CSV table of C-alpha atoms in Angstrom, one decimal:
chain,number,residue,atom,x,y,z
A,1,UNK,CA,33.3,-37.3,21.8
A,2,UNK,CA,30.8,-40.2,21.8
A,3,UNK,CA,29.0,-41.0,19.0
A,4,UNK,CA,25.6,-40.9,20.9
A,5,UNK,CA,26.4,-37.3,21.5
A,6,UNK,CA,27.0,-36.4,18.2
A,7,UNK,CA,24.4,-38.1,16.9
A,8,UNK,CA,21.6,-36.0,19.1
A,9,UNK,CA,23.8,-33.0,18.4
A,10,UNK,CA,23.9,-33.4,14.8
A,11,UNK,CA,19.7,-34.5,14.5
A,12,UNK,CA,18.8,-31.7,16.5
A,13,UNK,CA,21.1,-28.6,15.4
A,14,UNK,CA,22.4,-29.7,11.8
A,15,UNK,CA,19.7,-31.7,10.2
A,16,UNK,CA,15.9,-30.8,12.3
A,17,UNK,CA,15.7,-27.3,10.7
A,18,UNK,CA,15.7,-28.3,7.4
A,19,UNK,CA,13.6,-31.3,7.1
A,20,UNK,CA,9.7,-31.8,7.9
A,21,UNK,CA,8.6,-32.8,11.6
A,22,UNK,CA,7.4,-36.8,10.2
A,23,UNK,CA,10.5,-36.8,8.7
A,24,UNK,CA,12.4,-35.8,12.1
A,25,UNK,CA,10.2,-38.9,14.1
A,26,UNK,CA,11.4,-40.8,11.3
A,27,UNK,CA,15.4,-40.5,11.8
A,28,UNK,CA,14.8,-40.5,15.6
A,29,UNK,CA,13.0,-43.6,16.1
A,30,UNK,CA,15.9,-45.3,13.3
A,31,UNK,CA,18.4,-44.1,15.3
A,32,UNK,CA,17.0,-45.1,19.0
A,33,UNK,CA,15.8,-48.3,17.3
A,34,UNK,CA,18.6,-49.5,15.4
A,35,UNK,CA,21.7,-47.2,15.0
A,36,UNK,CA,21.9,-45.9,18.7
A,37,UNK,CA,22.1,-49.9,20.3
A,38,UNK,CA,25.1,-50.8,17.8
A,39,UNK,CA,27.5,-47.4,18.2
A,40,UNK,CA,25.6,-45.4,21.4
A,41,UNK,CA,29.3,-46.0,23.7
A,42,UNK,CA,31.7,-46.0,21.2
A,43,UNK,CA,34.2,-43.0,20.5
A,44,UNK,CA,33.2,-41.0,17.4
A,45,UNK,CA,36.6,-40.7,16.0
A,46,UNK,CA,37.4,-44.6,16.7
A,47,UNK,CA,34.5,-45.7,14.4
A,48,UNK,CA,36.2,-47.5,11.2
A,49,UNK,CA,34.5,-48.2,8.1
A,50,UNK,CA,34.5,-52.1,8.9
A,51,UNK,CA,32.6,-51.3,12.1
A,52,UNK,CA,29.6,-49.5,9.9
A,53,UNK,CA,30.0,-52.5,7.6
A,54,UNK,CA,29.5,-55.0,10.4
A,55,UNK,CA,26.8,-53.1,11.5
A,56,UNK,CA,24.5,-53.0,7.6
A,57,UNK,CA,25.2,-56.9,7.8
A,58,UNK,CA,23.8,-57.3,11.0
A,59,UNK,CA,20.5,-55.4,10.3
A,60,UNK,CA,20.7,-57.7,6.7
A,61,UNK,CA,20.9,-60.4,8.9
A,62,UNK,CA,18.4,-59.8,11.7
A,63,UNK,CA,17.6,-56.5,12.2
A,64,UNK,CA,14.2,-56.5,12.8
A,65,UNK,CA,13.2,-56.6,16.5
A,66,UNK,CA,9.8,-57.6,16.0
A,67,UNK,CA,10.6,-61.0,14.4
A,68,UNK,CA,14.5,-61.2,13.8
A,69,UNK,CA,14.3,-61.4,10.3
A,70,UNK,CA,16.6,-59.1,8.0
A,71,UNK,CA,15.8,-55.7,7.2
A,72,UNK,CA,14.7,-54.7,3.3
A,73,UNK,CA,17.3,-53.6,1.2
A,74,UNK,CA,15.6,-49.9,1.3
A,75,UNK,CA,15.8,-49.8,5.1
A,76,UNK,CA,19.2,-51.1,5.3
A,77,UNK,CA,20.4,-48.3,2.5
A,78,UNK,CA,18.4,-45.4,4.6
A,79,UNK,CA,20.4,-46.1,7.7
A,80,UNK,CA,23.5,-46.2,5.8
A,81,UNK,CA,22.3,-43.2,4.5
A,82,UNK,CA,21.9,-41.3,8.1
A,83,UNK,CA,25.0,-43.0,8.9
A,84,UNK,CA,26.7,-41.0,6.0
A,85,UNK,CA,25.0,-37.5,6.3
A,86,UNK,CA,26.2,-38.0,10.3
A,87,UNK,CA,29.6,-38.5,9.7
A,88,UNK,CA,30.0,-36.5,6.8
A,89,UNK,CA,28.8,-33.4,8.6
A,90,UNK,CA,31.3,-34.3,11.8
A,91,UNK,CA,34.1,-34.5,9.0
A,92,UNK,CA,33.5,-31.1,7.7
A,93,UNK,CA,33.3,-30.4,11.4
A,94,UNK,CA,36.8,-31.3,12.2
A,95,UNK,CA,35.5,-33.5,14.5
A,96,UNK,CA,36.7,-36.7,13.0
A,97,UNK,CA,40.0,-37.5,10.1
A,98,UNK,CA,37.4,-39.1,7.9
A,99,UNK,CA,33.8,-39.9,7.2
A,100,UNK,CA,33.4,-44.3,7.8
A,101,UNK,CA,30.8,-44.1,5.4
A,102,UNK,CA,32.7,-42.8,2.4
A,103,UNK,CA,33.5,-46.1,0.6
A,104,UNK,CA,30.3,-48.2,1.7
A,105,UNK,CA,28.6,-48.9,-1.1
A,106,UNK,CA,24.6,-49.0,-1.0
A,107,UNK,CA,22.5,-52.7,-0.7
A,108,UNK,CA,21.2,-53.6,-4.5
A,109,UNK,CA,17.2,-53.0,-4.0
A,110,UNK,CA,15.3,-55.3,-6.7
A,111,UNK,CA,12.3,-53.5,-8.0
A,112,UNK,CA,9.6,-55.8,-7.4
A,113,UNK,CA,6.4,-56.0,-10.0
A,114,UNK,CA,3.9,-54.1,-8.1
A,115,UNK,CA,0.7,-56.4,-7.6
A,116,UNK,CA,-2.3,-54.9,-9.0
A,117,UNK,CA,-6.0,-55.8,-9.3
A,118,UNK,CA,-7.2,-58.0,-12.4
A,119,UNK,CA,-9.8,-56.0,-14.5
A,120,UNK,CA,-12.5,-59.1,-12.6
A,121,UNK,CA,-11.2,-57.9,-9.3
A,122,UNK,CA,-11.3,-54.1,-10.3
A,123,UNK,CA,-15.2,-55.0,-11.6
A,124,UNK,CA,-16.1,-56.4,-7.9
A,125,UNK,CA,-14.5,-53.7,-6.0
A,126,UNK,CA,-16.2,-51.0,-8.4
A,127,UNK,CA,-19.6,-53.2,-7.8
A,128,UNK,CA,-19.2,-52.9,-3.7
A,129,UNK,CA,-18.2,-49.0,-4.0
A,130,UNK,CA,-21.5,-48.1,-6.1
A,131,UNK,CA,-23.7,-49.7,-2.9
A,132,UNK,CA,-22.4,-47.1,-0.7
A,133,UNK,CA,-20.7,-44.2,-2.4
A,134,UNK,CA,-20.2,-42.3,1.2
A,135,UNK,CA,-18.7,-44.9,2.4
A,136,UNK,CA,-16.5,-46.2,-0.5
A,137,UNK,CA,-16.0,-43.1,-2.6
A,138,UNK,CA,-12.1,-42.6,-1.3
A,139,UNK,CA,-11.4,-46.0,-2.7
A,140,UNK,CA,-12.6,-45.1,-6.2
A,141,UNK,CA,-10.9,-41.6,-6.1
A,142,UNK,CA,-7.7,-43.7,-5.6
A,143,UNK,CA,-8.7,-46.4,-8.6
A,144,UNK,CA,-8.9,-43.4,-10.6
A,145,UNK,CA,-6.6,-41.0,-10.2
A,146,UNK,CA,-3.8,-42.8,-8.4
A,147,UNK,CA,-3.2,-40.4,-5.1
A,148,UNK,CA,-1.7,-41.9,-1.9
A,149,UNK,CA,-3.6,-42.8,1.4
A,150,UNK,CA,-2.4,-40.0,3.0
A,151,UNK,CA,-2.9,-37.2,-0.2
A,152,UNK,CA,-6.7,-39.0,-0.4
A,153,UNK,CA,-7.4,-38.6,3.5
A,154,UNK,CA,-6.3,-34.9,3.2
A,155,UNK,CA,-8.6,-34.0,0.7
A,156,UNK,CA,-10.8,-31.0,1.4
A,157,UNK,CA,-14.0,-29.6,-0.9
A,158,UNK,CA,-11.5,-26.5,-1.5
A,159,UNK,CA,-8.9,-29.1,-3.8
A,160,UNK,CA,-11.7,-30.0,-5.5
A,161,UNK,CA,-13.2,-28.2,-8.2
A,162,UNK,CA,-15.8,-29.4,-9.8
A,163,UNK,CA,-16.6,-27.2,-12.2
A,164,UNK,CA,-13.4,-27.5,-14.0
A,165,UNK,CA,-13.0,-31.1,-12.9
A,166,UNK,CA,-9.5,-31.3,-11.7
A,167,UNK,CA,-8.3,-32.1,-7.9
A,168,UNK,CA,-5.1,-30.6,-6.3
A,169,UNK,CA,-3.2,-32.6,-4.4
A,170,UNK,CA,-1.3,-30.2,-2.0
A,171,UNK,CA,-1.0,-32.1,1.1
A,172,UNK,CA,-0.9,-35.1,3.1
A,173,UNK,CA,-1.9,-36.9,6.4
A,174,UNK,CA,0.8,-38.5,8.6
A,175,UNK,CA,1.1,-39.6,12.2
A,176,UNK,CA,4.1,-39.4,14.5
A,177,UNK,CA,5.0,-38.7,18.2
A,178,UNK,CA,4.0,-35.8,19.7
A,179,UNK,CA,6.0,-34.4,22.7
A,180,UNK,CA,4.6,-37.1,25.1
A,181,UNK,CA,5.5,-39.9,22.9
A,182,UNK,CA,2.0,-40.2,21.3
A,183,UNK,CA,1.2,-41.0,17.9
A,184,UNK,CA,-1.3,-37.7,16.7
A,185,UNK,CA,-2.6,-37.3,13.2
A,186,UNK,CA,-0.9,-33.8,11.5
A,187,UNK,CA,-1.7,-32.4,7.8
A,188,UNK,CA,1.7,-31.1,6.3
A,189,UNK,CA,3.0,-30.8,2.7
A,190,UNK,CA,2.9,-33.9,0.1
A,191,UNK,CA,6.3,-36.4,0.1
A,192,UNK,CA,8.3,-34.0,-2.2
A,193,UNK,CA,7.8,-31.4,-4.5
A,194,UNK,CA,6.7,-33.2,-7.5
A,195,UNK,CA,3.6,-34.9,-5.1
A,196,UNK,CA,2.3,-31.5,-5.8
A,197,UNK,CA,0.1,-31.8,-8.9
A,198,UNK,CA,-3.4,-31.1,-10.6
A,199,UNK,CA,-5.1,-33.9,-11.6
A,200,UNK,CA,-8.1,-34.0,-14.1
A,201,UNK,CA,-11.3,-36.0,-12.6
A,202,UNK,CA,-12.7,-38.4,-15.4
A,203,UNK,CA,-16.4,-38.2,-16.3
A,204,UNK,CA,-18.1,-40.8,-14.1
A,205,UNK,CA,-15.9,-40.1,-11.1
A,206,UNK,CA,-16.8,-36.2,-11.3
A,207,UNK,CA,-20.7,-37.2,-11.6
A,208,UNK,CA,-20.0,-39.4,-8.2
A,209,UNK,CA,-18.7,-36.8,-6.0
A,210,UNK,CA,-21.3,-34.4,-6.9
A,211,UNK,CA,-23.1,-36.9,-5.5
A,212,UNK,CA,-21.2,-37.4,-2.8
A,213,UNK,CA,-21.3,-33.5,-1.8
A,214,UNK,CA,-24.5,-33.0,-0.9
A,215,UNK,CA,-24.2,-35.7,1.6
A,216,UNK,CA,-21.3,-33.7,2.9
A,217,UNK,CA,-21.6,-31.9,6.1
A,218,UNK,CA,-17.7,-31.8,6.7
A,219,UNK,CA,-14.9,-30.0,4.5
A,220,UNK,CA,-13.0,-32.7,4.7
A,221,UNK,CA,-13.9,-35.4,1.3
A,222,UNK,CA,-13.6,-38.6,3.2
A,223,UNK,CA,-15.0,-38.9,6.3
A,224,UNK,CA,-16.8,-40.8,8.8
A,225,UNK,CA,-20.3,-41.9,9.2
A,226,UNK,CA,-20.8,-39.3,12.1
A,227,UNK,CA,-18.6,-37.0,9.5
A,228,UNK,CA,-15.6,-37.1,11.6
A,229,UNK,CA,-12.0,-37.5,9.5
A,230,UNK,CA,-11.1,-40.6,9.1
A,231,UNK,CA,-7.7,-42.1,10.2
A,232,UNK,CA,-5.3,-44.3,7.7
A,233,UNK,CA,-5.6,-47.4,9.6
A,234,UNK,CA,-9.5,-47.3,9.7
A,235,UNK,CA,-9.8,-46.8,6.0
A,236,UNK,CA,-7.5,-49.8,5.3
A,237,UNK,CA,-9.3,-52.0,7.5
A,238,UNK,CA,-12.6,-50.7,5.6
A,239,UNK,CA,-10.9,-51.4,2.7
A,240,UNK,CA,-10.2,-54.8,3.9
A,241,UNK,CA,-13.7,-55.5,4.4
A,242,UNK,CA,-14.8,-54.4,1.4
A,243,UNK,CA,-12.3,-56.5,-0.4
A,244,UNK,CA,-13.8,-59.5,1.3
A,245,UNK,CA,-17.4,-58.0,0.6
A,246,UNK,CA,-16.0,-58.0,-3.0
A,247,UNK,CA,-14.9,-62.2,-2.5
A,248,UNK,CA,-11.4,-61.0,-4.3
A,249,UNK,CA,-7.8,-62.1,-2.4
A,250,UNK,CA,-6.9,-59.4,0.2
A,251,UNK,CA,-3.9,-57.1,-0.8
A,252,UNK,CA,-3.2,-53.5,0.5
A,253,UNK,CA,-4.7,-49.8,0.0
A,254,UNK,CA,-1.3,-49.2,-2.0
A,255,UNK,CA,-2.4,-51.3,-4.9
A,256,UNK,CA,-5.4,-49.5,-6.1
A,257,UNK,CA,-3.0,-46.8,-6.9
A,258,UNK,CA,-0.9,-49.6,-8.6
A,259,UNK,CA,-3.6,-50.5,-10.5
A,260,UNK,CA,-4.4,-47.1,-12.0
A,261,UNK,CA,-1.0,-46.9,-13.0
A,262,UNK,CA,-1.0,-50.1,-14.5
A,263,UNK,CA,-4.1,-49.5,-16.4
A,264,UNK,CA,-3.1,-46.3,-17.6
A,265,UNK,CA,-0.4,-47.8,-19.4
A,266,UNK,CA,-2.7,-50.5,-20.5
A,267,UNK,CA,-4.7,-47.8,-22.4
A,268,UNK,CA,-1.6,-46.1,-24.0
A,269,UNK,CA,-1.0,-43.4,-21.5
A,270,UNK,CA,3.2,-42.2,-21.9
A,271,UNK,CA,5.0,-41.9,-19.2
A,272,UNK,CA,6.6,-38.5,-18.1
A,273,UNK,CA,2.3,-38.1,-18.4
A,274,UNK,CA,1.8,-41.1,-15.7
A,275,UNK,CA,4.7,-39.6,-13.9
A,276,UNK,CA,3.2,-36.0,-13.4
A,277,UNK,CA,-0.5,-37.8,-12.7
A,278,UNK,CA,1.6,-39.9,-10.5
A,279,UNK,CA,3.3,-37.1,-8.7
A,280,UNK,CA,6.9,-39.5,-9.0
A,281,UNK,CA,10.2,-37.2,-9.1
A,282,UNK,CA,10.7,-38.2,-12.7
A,283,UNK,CA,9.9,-40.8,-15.4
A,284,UNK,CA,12.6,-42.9,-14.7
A,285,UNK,CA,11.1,-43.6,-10.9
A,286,UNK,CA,7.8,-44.4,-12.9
A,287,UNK,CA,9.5,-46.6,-15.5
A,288,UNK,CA,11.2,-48.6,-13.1
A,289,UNK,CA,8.2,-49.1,-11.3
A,290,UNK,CA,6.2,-49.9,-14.4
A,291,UNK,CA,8.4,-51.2,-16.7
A,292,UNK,CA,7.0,-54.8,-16.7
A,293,UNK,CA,3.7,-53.3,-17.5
A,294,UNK,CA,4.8,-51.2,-20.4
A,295,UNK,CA,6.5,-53.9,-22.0
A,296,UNK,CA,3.3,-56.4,-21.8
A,297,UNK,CA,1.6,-53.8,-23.6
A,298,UNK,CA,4.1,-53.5,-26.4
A,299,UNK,CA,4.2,-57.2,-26.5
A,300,UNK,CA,0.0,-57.5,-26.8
A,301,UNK,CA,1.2,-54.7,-29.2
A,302,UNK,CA,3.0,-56.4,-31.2
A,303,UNK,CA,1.4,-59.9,-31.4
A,304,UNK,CA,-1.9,-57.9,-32.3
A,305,UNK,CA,0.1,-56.7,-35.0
A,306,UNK,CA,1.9,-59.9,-35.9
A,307,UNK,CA,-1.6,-61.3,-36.5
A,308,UNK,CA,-2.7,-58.9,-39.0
A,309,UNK,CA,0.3,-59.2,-41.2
């Protein structure tokens, strides 16, 4: 059997009914783009553990087609992960003496200090969002409670309740192919089970989308100045210009949520809490993530306390 059949058997019959359709287009554009070039002619069974090793070098090396650089660690580890399930599942099969992948060990990924706004930047982008709250209330949403792009741009009146003050995240936006190979906008259920979550709305944040309700004609929170829904790359290139409104350096959408995390620990906040608010899997993604953070506060902490003694 060749591998490229395998490989379309095993997406489509093994591993398609049990994971989410963004998460199909996913694996299918890895494989076409990456996996399927290397292995597509080769003979399943003839596939060795040094060829899948060549193979995660390569894509260290230069796997990306856009600009022949290497792929991140994270990438590199997610195709040897596909690579893995594949085999594994042809193993159990019969179909080959032994899964390639069994020995390969994953790339080391360095956790990375997530950038964040200084409390001066924060100020500015706070002072832009105030001039136009329909415009710019998403953005403060996110620099308060933390949700993702896609949980924010999902948001309807019914996960808010303002009357109790909490918001429910409970799903997402994501784009992927549709049959004709056209990216379309879906709404399905958050990243993982955990992305689920209630999240109380502070004081001034609750007073701003009451606010921002009556302006409302659609269900949907954020929207459009003709109060269509608004698409992830149009609200990070308005968040773009506001950042430049603001006069602060430009970084991503991602970093407001970032920055509520950061400042969360800043004002003492534990961590399974900023987990839960975070909607991680468990503390330990969180204190990976954070770690840096929490330990500048101990050490503030401890110098405040060094200076009373």
């Amino acid at each position: 059997m060749k591998f490229i059949d395998w490989q379309k058997k095993w997406l489509e019959i093994y591993e398609r009914p049990r994971i989410k359709h963004h998460t199909y287009v996913i694996y299918n554009e890895l494989f076409d783009r990456h996996i399927n070039p290397f292995f597509c002619n080769a003979k399943l069974e003839k596939i060795k553990s040094d060829d899948v090793q060549c193979f995660l070098h390569q894509k260290m090396q230069n796997g990306n087609v856009k600009n022949n650089t290497g792929l991140s660690p994270s990438t590199v580890n997610l195709l040897r992960a596909l690579l893995n399930s594949m085999f594994e599942c042809a193993f159990q099969n019969g179909f080959i003496n032994q899964n390639p992948c069994k020995k390969i060990k994953r790339v080391v990924e360095e956790e990375k200090p997530a950038k964040v706004f200084s409390r001066d930047e924060q100020k500015r982008i706070e002072e832009v969002c105030m001039t136009n709250i329909p415009k710019y209330i998403g953005v403060l949403i996110v620099l308060y409670t933390g949700v993702r792009l896609g949980e924010l741009l999902a948001l309807t009146w019914e996960d808010v309740d303002l009357k109790n003050g909490i918001i429910s995240i409970n799903k997402t936006v994501y784009y992927a192919k549709d049959e004709n190979g056209r990216y379309q906008r879906y709404v399905g259920t958050p990243k993982s089970k955990s992305s689920k979550r209630i999240i109380p709305i502070a004081k001034n944040l609750k007073k701003l989308l009451k606010e921002h309700k009556k302006s409302a004609k659609a269900n949907s929170v954020i929207f459009t100045r003709n109060q269509s829904t608004c698409s992830v790359r149009g609200y990070q290139q308005m968040f773009a210009y506001l950042q430049k409104k603001a006069n602060i350096r430009q970084k991503n959408f991602h970093t407001l949520r970032h920055t509520f995390a950061t400042r969360a620990i800043e004002c003492g906040v534990d961590i399974k809490t900023l987990s839960e608010l975070m909607g991680h899997k468990n503390a330990t993604m969180t204190l990976n993530r954070y770690g840096h953070s929490l330990f500048e506060t101990k050490q503030k902490a401890v110098d405040l306390i060094a200076k009373k003694l």
